[in-house]
PDB file of C-alpha atoms in Angstrom:
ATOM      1  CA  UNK A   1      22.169  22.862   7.941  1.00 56.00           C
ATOM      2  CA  UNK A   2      18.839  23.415   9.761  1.00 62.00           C
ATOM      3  CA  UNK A   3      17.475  24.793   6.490  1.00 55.00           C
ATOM      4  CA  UNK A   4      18.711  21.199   4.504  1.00 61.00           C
ATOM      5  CA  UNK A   5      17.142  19.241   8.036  1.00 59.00           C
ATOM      6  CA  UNK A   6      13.841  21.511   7.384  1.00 51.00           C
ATOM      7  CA  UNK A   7      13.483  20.780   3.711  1.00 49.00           C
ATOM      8  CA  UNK A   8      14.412  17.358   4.412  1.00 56.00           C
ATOM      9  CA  UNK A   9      11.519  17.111   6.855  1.00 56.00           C
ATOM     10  CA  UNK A  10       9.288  18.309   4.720  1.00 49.00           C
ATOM     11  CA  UNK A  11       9.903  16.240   1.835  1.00 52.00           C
ATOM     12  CA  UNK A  12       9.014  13.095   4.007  1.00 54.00           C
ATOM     13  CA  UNK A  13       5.912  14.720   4.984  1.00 51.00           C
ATOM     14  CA  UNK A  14       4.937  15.393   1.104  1.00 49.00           C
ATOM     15  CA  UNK A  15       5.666  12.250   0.053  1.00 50.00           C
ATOM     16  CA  UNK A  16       3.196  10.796   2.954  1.00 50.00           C
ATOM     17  CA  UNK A  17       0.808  13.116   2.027  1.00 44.00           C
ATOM     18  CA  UNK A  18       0.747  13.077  -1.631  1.00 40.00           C
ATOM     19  CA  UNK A  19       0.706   9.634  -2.322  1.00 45.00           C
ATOM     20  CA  UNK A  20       3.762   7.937  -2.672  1.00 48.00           C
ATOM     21  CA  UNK A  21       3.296   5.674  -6.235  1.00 58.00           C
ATOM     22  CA  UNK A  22       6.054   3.120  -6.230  1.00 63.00           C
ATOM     23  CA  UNK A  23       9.140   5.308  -8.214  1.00 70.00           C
ATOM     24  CA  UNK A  24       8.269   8.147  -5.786  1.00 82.00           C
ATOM     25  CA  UNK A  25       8.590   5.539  -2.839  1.00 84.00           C
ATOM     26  CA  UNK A  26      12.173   4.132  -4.139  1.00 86.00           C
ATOM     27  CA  UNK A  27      13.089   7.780  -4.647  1.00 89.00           C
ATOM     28  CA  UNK A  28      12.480   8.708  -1.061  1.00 89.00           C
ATOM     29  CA  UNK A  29      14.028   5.828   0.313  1.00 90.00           C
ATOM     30  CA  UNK A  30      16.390   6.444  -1.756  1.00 91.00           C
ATOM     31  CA  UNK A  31      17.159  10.158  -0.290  1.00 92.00           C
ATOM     32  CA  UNK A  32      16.793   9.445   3.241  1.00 92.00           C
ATOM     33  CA  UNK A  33      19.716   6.683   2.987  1.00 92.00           C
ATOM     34  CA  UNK A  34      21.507   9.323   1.252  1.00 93.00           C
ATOM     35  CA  UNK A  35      20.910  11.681   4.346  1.00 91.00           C
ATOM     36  CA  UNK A  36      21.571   8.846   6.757  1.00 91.00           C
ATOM     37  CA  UNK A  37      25.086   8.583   5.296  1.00 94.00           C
ATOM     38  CA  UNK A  38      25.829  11.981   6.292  1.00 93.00           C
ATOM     39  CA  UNK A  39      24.078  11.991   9.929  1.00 92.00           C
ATOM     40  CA  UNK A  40      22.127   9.417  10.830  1.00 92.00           C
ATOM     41  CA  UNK A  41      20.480  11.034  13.765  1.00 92.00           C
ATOM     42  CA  UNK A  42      18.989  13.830  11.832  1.00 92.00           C
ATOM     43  CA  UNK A  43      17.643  11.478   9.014  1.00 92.00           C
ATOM     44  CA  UNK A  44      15.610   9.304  12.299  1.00 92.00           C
ATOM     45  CA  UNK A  45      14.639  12.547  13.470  1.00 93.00           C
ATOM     46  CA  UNK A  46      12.853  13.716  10.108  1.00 92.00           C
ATOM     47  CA  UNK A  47      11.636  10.299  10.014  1.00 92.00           C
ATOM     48  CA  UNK A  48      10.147  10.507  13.746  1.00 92.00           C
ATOM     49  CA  UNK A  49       8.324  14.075  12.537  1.00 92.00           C
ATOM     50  CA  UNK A  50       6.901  12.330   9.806  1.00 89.00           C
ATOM     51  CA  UNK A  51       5.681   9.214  10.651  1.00 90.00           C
ATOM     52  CA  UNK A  52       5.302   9.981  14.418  1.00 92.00           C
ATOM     53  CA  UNK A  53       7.052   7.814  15.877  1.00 93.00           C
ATOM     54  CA  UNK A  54       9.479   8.177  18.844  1.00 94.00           C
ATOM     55  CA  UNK A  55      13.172   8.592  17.797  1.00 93.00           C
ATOM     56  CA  UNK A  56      13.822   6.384  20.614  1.00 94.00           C
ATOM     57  CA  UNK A  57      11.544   3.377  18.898  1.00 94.00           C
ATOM     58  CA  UNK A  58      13.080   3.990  15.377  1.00 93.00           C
ATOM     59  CA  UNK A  59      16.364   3.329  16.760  1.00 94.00           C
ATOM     60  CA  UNK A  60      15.108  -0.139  18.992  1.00 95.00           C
ATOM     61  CA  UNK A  61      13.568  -1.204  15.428  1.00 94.00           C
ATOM     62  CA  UNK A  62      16.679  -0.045  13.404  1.00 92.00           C
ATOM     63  CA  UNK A  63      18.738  -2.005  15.857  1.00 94.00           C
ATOM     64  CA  UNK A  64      16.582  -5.154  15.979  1.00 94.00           C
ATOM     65  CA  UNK A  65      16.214  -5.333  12.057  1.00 91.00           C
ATOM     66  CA  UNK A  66      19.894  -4.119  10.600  1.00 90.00           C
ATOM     67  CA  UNK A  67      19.056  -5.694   7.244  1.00 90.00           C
ATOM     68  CA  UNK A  68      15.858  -2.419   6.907  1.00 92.00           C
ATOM     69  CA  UNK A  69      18.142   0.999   5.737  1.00 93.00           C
ATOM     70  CA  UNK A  70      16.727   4.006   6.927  1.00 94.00           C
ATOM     71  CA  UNK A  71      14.683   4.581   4.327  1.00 93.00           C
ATOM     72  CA  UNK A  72      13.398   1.005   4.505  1.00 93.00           C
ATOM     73  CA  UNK A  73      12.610   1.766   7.728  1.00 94.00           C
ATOM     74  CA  UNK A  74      10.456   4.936   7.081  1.00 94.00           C
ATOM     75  CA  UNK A  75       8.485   2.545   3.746  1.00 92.00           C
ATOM     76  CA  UNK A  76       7.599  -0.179   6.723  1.00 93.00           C
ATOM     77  CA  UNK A  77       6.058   2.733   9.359  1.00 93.00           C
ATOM     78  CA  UNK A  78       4.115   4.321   5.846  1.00 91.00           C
ATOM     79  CA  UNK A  79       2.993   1.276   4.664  1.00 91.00           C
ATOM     80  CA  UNK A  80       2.360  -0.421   8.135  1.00 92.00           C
ATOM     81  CA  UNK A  81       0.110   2.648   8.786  1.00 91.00           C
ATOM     82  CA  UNK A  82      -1.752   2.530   5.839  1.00 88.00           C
ATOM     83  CA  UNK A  83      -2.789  -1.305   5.892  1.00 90.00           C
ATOM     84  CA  UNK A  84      -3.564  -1.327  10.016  1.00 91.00           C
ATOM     85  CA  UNK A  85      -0.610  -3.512  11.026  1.00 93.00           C
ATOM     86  CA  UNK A  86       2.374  -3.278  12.606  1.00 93.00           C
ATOM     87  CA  UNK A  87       5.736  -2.580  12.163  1.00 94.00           C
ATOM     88  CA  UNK A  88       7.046  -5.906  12.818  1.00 94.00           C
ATOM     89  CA  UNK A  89       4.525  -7.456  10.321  1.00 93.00           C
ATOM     90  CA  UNK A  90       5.587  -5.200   7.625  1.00 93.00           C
ATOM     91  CA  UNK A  91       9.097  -5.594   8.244  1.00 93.00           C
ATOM     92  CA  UNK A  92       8.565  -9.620   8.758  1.00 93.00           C
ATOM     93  CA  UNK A  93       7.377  -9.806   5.065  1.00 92.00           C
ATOM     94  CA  UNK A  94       9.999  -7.290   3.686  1.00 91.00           C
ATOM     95  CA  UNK A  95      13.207  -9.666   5.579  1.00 91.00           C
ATOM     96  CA  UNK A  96      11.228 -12.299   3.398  1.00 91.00           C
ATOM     97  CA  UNK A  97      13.276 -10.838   0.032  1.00 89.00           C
ATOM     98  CA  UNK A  98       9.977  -8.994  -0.747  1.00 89.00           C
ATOM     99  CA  UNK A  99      10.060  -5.712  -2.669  1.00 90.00           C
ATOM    100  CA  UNK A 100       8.119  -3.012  -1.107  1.00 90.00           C
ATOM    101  CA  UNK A 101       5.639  -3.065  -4.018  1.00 87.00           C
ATOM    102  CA  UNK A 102       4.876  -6.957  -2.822  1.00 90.00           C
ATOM    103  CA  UNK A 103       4.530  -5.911   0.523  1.00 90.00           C
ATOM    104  CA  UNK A 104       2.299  -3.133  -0.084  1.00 88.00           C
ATOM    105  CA  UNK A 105       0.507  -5.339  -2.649  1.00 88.00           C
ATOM    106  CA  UNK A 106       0.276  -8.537   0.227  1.00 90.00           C
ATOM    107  CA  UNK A 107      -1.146  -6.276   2.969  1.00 89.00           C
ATOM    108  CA  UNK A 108      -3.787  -4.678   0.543  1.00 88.00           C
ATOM    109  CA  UNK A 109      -2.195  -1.090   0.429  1.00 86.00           C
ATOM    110  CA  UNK A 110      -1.546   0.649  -2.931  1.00 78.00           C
ATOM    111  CA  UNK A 111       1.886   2.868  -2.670  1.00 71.00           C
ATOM    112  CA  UNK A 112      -0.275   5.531  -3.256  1.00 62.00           C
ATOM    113  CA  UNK A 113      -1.197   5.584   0.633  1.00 53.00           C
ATOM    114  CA  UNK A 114      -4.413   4.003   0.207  1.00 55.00           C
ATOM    115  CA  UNK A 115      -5.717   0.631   1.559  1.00 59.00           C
ATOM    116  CA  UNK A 116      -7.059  -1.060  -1.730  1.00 58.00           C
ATOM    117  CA  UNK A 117     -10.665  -1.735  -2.159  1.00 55.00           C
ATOM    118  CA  UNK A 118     -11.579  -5.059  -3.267  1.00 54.00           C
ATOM    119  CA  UNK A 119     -14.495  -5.292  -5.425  1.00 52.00           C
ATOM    120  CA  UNK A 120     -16.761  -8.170  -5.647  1.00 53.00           C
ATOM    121  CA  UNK A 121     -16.377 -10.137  -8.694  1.00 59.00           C
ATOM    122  CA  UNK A 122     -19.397 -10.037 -10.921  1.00 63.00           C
ATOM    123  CA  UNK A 123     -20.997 -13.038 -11.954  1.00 70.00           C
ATOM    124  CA  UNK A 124     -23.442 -13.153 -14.343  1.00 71.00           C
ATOM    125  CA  UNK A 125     -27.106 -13.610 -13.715  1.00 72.00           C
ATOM    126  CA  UNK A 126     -28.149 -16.522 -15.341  1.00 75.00           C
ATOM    127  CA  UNK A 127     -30.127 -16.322 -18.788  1.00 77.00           C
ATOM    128  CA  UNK A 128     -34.137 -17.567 -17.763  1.00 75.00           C
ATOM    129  CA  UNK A 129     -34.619 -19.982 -20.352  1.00 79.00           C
ATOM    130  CA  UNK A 130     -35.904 -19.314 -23.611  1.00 86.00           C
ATOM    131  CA  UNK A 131     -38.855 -21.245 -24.835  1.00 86.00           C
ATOM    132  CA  UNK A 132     -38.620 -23.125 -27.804  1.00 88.00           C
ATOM    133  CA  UNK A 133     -40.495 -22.466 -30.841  1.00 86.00           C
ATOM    134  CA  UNK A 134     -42.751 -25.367 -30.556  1.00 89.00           C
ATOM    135  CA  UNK A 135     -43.749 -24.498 -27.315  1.00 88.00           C
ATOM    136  CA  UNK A 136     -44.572 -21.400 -28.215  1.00 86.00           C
ATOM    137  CA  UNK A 137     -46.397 -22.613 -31.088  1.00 87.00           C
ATOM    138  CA  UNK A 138     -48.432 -25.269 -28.574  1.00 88.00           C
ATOM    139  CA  UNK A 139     -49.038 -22.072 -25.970  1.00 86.00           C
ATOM    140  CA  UNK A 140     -50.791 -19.907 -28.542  1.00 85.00           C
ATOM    141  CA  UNK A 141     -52.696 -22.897 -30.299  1.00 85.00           C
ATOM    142  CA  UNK A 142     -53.893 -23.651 -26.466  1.00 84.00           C
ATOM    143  CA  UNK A 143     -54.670 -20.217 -25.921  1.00 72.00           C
ATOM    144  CA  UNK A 144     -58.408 -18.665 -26.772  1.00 72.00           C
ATOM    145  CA  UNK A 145     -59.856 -18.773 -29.677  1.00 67.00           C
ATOM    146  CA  UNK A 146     -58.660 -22.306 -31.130  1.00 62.00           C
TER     147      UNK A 146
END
């Protein structure tokens, strides 16, 4: 059992680590509420070890917002660390019916475990106006020589 805990562990800490894209988010979550079925105080354990945050606190949050699964709960701390904010924002938008991809999306955070760079939209330099063949035609019969 130590061995499953172990492996557990250290498939949270992969996914945090590698990049979690959206299907390998939903897959996680997916396992940890699967592992939460079966002993709940093992899956906020492996949880704690990967995200860092006191078992104690996981189980205050749990408590306070019933509607986040476990694994919900461990896709708020990832992407709340990511984007800068807190738990309680993340979780506020997810309670909104938001899909984690939204969330992640709203607070600038691809699920890859990167905060998104936004790039300046190009506008295009203006043209410098093009003279018109008469006035080219005036500038060289102005010029020397006529």
């Amino acid at each position: 059992m130590k061995m499953k805990t172990a492996l557990f562990t250290l498939l949270l800490l992969a996914a945090m680590a590698f990049h979690l894209s959206a299907a390998t988010l939903n897959q996680t979550i997916a396992s940890i509420n699967a592992d939460a079925k079966k002993d709940p105080a093992k899956a906020l354990q492996s949880i704690s070890a990967s995200t860092k945050i006191p078992v104690a606190t996981l189980e205050k949050e749990k408590a306070k917002h019933s509607n986040l699964s476990y694994g919900d709960l461990f896709a708020a701390h990832a992407i709340a660390k990511s984007a800068g904010k807190s738990f309680e924002d993340v979780a506020a938008l997810k309670a909104k019916g938001e899909t984690w991809d939204k969330v992640a999306d709203s607070l600038g955070v691809s699920l890859d475990g990167k905060k998104k760079t936004q790039t300046a939209a190009v506008k295009p330099t203006p043209t410098p106006p093009q003279k018109t063949l008469r006035q080219i035609q005036a500038e060289r019969m102005s010029g020397p020589g006529y």
